[in-house]
Short mmCIF file of C-alpha atoms in Angstrom, two decimals:
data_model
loop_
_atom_site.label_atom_id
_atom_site.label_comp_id
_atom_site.label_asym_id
_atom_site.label_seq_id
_atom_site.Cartn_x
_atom_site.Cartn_y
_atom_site.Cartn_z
CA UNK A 1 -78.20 301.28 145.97
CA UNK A 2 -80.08 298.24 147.46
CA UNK A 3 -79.29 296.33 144.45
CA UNK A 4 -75.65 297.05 144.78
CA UNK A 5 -76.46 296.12 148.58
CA UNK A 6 -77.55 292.38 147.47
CA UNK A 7 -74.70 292.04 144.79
CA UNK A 8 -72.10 292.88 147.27
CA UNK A 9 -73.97 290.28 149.85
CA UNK A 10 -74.66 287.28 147.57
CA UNK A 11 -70.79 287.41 146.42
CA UNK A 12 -69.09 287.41 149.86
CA UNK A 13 -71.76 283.95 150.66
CA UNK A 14 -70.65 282.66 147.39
CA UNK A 15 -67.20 283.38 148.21
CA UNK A 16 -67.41 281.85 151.33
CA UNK A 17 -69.03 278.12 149.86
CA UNK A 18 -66.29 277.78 147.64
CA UNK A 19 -63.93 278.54 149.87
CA UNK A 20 -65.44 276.00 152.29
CA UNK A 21 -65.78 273.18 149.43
CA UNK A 22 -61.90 273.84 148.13
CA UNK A 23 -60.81 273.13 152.25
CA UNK A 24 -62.98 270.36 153.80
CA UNK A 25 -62.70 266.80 152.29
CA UNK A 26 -62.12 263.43 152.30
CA UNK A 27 -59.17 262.09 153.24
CA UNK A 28 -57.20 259.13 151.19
CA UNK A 29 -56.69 256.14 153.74
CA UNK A 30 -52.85 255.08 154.72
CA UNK A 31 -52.15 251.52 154.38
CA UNK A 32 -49.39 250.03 156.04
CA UNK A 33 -48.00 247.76 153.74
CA UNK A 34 -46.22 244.36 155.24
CA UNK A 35 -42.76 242.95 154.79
CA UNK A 36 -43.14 239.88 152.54
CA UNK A 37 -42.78 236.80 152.92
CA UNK A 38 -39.79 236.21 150.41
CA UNK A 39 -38.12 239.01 152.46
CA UNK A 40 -38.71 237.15 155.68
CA UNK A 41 -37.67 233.58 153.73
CA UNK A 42 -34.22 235.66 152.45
CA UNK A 43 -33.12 236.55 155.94
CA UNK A 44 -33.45 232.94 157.40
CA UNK A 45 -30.96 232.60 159.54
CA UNK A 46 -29.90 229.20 158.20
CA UNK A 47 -28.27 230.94 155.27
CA UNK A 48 -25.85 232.54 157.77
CA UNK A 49 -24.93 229.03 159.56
CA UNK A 50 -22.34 227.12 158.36
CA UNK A 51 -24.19 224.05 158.74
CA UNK A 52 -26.58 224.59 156.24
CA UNK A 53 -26.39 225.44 152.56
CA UNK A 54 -29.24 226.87 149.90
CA UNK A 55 -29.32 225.16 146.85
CA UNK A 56 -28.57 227.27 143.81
CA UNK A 57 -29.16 226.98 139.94
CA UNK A 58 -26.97 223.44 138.87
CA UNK A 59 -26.81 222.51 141.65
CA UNK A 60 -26.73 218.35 142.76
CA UNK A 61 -26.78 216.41 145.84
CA UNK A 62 -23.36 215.07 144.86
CA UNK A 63 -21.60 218.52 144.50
CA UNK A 64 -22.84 219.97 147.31
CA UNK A 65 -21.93 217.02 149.41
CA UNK A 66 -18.68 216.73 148.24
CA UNK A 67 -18.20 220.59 148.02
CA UNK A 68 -18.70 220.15 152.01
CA UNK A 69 -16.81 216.85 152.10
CA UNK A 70 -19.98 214.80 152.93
CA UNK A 71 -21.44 211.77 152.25
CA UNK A 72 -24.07 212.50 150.13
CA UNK A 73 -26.05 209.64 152.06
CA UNK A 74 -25.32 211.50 155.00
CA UNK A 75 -27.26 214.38 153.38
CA UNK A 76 -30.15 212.30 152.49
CA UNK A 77 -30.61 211.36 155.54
CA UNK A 78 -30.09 214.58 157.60
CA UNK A 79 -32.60 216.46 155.13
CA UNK A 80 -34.81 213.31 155.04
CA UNK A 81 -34.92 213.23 151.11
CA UNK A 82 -36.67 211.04 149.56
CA UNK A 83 -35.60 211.50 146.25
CA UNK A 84 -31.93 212.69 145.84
CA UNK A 85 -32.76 213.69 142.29
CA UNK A 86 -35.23 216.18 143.32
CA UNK A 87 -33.72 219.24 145.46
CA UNK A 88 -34.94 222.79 144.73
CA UNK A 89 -33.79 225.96 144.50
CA UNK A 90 -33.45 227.90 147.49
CA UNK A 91 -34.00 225.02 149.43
CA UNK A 92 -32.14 224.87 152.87
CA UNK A 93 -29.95 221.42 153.19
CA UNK A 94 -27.93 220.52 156.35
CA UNK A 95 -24.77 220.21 155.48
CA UNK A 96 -22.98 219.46 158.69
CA UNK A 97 -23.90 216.41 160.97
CA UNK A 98 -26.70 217.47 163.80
CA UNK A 99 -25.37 217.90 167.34
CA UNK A 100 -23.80 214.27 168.79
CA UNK A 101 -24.21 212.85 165.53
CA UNK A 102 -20.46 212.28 163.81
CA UNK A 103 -21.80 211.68 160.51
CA UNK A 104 -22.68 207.94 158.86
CA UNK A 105 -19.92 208.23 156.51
CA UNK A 106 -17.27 208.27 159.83
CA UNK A 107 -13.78 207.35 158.54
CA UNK A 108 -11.14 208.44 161.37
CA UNK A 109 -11.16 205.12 162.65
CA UNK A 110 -11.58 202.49 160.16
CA UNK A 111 -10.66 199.01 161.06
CA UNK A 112 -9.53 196.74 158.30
CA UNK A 113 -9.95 193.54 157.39
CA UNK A 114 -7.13 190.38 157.46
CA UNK A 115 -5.60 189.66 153.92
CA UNK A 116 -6.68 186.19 153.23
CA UNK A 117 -6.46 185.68 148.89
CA UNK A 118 -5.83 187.74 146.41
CA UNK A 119 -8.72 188.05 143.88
CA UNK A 120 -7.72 188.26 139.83
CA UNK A 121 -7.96 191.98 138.39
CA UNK A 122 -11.12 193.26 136.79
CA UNK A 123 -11.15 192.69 132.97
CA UNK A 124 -9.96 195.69 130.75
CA UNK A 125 -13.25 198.69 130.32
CA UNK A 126 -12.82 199.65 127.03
CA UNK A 127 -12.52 203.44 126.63
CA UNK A 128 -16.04 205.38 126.16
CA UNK A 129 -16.35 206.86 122.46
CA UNK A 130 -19.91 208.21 123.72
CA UNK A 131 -20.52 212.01 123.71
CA UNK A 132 -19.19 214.10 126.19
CA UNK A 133 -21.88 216.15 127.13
CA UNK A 134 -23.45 212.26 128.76
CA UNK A 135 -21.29 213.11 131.49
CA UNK A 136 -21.60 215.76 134.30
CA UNK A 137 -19.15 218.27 135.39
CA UNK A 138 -17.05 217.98 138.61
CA UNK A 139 -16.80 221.34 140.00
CA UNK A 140 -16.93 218.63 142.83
CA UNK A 141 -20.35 216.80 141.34
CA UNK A 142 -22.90 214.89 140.81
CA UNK A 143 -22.49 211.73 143.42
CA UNK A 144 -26.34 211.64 144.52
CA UNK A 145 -27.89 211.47 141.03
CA UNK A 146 -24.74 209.03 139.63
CA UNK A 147 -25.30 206.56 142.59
CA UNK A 148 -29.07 206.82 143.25
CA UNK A 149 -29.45 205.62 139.29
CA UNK A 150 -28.31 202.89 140.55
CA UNK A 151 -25.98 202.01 136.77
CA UNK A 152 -24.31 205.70 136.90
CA UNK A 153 -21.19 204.32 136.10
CA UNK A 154 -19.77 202.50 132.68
CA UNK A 155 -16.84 200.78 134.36
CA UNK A 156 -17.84 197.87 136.60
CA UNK A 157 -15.61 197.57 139.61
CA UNK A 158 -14.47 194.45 140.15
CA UNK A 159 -13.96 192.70 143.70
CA UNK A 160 -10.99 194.55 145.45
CA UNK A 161 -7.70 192.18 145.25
CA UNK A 162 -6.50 192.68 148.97
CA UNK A 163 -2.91 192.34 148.30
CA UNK A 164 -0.91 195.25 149.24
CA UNK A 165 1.81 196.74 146.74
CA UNK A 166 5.32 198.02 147.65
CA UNK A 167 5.83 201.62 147.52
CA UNK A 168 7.79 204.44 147.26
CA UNK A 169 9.23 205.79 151.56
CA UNK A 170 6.07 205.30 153.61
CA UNK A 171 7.35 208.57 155.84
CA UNK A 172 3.88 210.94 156.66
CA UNK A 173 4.55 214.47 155.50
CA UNK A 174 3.51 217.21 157.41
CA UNK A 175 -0.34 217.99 157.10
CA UNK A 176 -1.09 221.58 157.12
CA UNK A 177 -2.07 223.38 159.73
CA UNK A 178 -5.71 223.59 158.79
CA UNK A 179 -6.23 219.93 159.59
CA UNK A 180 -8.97 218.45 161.43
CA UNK A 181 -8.54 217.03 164.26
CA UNK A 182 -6.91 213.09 163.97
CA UNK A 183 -5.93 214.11 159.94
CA UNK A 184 -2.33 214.66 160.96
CA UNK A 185 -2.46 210.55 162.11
CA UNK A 186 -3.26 209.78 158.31
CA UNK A 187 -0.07 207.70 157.28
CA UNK A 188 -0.13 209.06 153.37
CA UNK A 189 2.18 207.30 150.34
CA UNK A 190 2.12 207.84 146.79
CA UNK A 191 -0.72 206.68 144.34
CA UNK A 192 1.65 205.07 141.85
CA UNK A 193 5.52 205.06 140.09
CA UNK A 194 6.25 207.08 137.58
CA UNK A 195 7.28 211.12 136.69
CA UNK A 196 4.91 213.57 138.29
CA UNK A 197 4.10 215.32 134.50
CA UNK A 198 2.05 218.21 136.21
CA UNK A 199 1.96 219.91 139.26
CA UNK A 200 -1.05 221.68 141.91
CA UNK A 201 -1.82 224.84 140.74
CA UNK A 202 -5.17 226.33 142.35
CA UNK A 203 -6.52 227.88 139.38
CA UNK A 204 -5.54 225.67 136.63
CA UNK A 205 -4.47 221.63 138.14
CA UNK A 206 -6.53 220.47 141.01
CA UNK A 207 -3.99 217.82 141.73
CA UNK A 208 -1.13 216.45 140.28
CA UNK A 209 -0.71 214.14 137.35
CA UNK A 210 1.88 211.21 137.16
CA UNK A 211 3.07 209.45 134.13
CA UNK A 212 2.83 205.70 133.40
CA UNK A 213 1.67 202.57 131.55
CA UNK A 214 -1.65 201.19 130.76
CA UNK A 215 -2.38 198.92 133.17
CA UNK A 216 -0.03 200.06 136.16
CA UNK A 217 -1.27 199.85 139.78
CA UNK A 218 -2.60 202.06 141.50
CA UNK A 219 -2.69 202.30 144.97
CA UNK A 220 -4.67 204.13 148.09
CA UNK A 221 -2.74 206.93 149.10
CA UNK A 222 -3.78 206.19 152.41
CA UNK A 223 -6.36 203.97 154.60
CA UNK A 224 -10.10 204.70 153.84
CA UNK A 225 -13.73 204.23 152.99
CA UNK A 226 -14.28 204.37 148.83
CA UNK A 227 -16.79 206.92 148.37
CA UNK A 228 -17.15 206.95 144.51
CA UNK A 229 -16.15 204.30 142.05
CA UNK A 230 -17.23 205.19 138.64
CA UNK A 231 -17.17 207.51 135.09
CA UNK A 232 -19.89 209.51 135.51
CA UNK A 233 -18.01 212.47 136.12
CA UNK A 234 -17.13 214.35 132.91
CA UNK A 235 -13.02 214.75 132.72
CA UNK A 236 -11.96 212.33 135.10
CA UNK A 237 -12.65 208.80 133.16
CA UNK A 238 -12.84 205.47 135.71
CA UNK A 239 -12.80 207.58 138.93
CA UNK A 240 -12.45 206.37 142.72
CA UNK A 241 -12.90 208.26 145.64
CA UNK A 242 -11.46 207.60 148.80
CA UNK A 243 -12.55 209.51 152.41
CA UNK A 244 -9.83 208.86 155.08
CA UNK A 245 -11.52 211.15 157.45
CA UNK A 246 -13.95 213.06 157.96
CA UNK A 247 -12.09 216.40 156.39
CA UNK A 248 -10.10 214.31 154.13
CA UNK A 249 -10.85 213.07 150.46
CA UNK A 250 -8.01 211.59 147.74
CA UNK A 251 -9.15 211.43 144.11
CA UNK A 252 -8.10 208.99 141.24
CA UNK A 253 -8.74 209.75 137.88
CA UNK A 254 -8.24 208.53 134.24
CA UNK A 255 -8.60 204.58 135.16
CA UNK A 256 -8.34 201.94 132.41
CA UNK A 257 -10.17 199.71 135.08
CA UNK A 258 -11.37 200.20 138.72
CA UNK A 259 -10.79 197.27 140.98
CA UNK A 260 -12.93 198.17 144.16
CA UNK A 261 -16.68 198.92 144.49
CA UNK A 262 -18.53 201.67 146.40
CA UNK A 263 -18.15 201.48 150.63
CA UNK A 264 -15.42 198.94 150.85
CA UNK A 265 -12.87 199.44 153.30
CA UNK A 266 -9.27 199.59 151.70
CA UNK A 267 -5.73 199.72 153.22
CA UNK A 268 -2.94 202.15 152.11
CA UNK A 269 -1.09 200.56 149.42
CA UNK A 270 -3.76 198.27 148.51
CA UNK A 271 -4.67 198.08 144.45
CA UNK A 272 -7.82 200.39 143.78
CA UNK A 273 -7.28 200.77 140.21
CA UNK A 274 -4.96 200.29 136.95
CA UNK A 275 -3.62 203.07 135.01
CA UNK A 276 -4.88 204.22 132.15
CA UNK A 277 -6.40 207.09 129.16
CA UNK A 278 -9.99 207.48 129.77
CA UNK A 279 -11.32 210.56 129.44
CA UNK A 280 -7.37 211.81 129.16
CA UNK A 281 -4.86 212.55 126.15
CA UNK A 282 -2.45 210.11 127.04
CA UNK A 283 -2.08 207.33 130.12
CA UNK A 284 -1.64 208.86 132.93
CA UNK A 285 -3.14 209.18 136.68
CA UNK A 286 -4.82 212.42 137.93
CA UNK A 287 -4.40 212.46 141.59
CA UNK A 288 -5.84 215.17 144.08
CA UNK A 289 -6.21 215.74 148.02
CA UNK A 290 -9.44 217.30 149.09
CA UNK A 291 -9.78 219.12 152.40
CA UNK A 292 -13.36 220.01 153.50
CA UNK A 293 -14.24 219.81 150.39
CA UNK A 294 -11.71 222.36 148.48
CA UNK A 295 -8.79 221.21 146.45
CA UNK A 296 -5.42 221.02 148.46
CA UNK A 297 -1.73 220.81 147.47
CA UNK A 298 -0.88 216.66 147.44
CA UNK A 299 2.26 217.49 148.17
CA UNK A 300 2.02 219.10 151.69
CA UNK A 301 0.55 215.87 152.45
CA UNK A 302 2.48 213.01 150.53
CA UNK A 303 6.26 211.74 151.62
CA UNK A 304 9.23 213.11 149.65
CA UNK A 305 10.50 210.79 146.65
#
């Protein structure tokens, strides 16, 4: 009986330790785990101002100042870049001028210069047989890396003749209603003569396209700083560009030979270029408006004819 006593005894203590060992213990610590730094980086709120962009995969100096209608020395020296080449991704650029400053590239109120001679034209470029893929796409492109080279492009502009060239009725058409202030004052004429051979279409013709001969004229549609003279752009041959404001662009592709250089001051109806094939099927002029960077309809803009 005592025996069964000390059983019954030594199994309730038992009982009791391992009940006591399966309940107490060590807790496993909580760590409160951060936001990261990438997470803090993607909310910047840069990214949601309109006055800054962040630089994605392809992208260059040049497009993303002409995607905003910029100089792309304006960029340079908003960002202070030393290297125009060298941009990252994810990087944060200022794409807008800072506060009180209108921008270097200012063309509302350009003053030009007397006529005094007429200079001969620039001797014929002969058309590039080189690869393609040498070039660089203008999804609105590549200005920065072309013009900090320093030899970007294969056609060398020759000294602007100042003489100005008749053309077509000199009446302003109606800018659209988007326009930036002092645009609607832009006194706009056609490019050139000849049969307009394709027509603005958003998704497919970023401008329109007139017929002509090699070697005919062609003209700024309108008063302006050149902004781009050169062939570096893959599809649009001997290009100039022309900035009338600082929301307004004109475009003029296809060149045989370009007859004005990089920041010179040029009146409408002056000679910027002559006519011709390059990087085209047959001689023609590609002509295109650009508003704040984005592809507009020339002929909201341009008189009737």
């Amino acid at each position: 009986m005592i025996k069964k006593s000390n059983i019954l005894i030594c199994s309730v203590t038992l009982a009791a330790l391992l009940s006591g060992c399966g309940t107490t213990g060590v807790q496993a610590p909580v760590v409160e785990r951060q936001p990261s730094s990438s997470s803090a980086a993607a909310s910047d709120p840069r990214d949601r101002d309109p006055a800054y962009y962040t630089v994605k995969r392809g992208d260059t100096l040049l497009r993303i100042a002409l995607e905003h209608g910029q100089n792309y020395r304006d960029l340079v020296a908003w960002n202070d870049l030393s290297n125009p080449n060298d941009i990252k991704v994810d990087q944060v650029l200022r794409v807008l001028p800072p506060t009180g400053d209108a921008g270097g590239a200012q063309t509302s109120a350009i003053v030009m210069p007397p006529v005094t001679e007429v200079k001969p034209a620039a001797p014929v470029v002969p058309k590039k047989t080189g690869p393609r893929g040498e070039k660089r796409a203008y999804s609105d492109a590549t200005l920065a890396e072309l013009r900090a080279d320093g030899g970007s492009s294969d056609a060398k502009p020759a000294p602007a003749p100042a003489a100005a060239v008749a053309a077509a009725p000199a009446a302003a058409a109606a800018a659209p209603a988007a326009s930036a202030p002092g645009d609607e004052k832009i006194s706009w004429m056609w490019p050139s003569e000849g049969k307009v051979i394709g027509t603005f279409d958003e998704g497919k013709n970023k401008g329109v396209d007139i017929a002509g001969k090699a070697g005919q004229q062609v003209v700024a549609a309108g008063a302006g700083k050149v902004m781009y003279a050169g062939s570096g752009i893959r599809g649009y041959g001997n290009l100039v560009i022309v900035k009338h404001s600082n929301s307004l662009l004109s475009a003029y592709a296809h060149n045989r030979s370009i007859l004005v250089k990089e920041g010179q001051n040029v009146n409408k109806g002056q000679a910027i270029a002559e006519m011709g094939d390059s990087d085209a099927d047959r001689v023609k002029l590609h002509f295109e408006i650009r508003q704040q960077g984005k592809p507009v309809d020339p002929s909201k803009f341009l008189p009737n004819r």
